[in-house]
GROMACS .gro file of C-alpha atoms in nm:
model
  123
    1UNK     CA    1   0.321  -0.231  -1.825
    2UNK     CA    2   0.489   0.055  -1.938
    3UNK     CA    3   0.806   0.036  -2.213
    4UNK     CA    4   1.114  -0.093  -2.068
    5UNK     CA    5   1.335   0.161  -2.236
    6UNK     CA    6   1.361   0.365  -1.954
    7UNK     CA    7   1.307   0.134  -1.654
    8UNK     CA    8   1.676   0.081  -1.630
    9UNK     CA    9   1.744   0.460  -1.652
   10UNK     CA   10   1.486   0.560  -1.398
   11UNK     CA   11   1.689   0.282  -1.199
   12UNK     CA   12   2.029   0.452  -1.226
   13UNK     CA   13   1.823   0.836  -1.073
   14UNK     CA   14   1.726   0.699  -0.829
   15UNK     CA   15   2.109   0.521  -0.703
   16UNK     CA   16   2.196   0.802  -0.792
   17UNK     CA   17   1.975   0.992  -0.532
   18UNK     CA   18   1.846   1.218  -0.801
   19UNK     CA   19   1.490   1.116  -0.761
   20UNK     CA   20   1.313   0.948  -0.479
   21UNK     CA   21   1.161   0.628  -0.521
   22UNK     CA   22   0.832   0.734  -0.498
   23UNK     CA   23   0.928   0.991  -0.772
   24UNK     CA   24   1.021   0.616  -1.003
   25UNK     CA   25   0.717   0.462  -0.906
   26UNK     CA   26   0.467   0.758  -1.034
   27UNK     CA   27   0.724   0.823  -1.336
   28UNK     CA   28   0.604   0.457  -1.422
   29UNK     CA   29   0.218   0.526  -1.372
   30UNK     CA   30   0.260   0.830  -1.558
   31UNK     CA   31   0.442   0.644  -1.858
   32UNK     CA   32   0.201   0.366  -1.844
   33UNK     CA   33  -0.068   0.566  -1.896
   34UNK     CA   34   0.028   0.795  -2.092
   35UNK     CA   35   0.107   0.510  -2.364
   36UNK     CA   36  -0.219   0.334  -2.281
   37UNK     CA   37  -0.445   0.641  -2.382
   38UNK     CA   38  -0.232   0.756  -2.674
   39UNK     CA   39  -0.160   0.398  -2.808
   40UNK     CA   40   0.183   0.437  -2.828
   41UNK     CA   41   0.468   0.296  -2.734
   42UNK     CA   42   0.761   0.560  -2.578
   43UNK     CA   43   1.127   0.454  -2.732
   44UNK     CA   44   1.426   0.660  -2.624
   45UNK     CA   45   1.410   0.847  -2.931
   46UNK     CA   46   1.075   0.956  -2.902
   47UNK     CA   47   1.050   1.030  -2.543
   48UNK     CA   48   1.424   1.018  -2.387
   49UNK     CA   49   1.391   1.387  -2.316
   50UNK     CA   50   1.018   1.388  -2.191
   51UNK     CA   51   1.080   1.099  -1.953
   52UNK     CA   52   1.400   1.302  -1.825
   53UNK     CA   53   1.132   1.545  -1.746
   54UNK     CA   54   0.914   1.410  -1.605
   55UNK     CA   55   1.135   1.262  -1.329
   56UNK     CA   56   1.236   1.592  -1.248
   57UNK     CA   57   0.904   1.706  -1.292
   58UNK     CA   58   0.726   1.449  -1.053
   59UNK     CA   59   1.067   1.534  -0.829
   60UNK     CA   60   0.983   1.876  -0.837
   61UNK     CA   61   0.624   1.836  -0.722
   62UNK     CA   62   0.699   1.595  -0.428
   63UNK     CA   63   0.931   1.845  -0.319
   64UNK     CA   64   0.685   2.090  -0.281
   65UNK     CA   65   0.916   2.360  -0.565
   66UNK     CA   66   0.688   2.422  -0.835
   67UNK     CA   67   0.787   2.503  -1.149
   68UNK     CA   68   0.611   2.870  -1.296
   69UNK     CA   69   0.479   2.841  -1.657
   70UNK     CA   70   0.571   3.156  -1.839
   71UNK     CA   71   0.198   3.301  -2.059
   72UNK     CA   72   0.327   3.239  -2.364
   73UNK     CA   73   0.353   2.900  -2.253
   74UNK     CA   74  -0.068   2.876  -2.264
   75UNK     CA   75  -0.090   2.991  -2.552
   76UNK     CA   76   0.085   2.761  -2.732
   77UNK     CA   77  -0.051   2.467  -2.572
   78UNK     CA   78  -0.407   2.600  -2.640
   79UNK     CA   79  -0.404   2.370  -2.938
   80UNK     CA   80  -0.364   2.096  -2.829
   81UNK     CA   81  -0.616   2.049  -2.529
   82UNK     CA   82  -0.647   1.673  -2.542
   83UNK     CA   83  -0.307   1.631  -2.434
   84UNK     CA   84  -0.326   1.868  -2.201
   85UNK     CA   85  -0.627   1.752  -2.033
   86UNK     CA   86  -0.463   1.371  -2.105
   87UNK     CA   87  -0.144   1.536  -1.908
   88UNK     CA   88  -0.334   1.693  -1.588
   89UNK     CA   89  -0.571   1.393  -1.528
   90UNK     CA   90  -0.278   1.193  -1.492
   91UNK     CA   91  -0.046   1.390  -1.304
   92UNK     CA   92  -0.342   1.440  -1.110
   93UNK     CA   93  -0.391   1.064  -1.057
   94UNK     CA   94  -0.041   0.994  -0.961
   95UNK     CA   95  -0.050   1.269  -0.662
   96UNK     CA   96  -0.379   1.255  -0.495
   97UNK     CA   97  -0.288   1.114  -0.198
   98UNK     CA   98   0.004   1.402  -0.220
   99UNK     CA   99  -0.003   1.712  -0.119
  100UNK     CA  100   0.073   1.991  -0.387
  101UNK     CA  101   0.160   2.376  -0.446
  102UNK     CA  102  -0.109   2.577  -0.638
  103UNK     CA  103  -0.088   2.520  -1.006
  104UNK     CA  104   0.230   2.289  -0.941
  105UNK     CA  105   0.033   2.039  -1.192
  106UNK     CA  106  -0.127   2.254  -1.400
  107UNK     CA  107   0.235   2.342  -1.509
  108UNK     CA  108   0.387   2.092  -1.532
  109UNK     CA  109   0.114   1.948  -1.734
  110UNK     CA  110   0.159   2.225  -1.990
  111UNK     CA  111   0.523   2.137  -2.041
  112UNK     CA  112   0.454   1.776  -2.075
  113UNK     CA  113   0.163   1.906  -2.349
  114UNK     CA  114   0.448   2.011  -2.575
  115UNK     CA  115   0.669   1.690  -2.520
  116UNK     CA  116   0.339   1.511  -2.635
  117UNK     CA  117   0.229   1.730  -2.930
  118UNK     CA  118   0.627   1.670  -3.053
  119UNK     CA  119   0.564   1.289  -2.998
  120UNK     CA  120   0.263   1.257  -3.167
  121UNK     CA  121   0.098   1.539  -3.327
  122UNK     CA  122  -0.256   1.554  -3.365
  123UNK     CA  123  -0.449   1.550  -3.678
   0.00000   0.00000   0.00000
């Protein structure tokens, strides 16, 4: 179960039409996961601005409107591969019975990357 900091907020996007509800419900599985593997638990602090973007992210994606990922982008996530891979596998998981633009989730997963590495930097 992921944190209930931000149940209540993904709640008011989508009464507010701003995501779908199928946009909520992988926002959730992403969340969950993503606290499961890292062992960490996301606090509005921590992760108010990530979880903002990943409902427009996940939003984004459904809608078939894929965000571009500029180079220098790549390069800076290039250290820290573990989240990245951590971010793709799940973004993969949440839309395989989607389908997707080219690189739509490779891109996004970069920008989550650097949400990640602010959260909880690697050693």
């Amino acid at each position: 179960m992921p944190s209930a900091y931000f149940f209540e907020r993904i709640q008011m996007l989508v009464e507010g039409k701003v995501i779908s509800k199928d946009s909520a419900e992988k926002v959730v599985f992403m969340i969950d996961a993503l606290e499961r593997n890292l062992h960490i638990i996301f606090y509005e602090d921590n992760a108010g601005s990530m979880v903002n973007h990943l409902c427009l992210a996940v939003q984004r994606i459904i809608n078939l409107n894929p965000v571009q990922a500029p180079v220098e982008l790549q390069n800076e996530i290039a250290a820290y591969r573990r989240y990245y891979n951590l971010s793709l596998e799940i973004l993969k998981q949440g839309f395989k019975d989607h389908t997707v633009k080219d690189n739509s989730l490779e891109n996004e997963a970069m920008f989550l990357t650097l949400y990640l590495a602010a959260i909880k930097p690697e050693n």
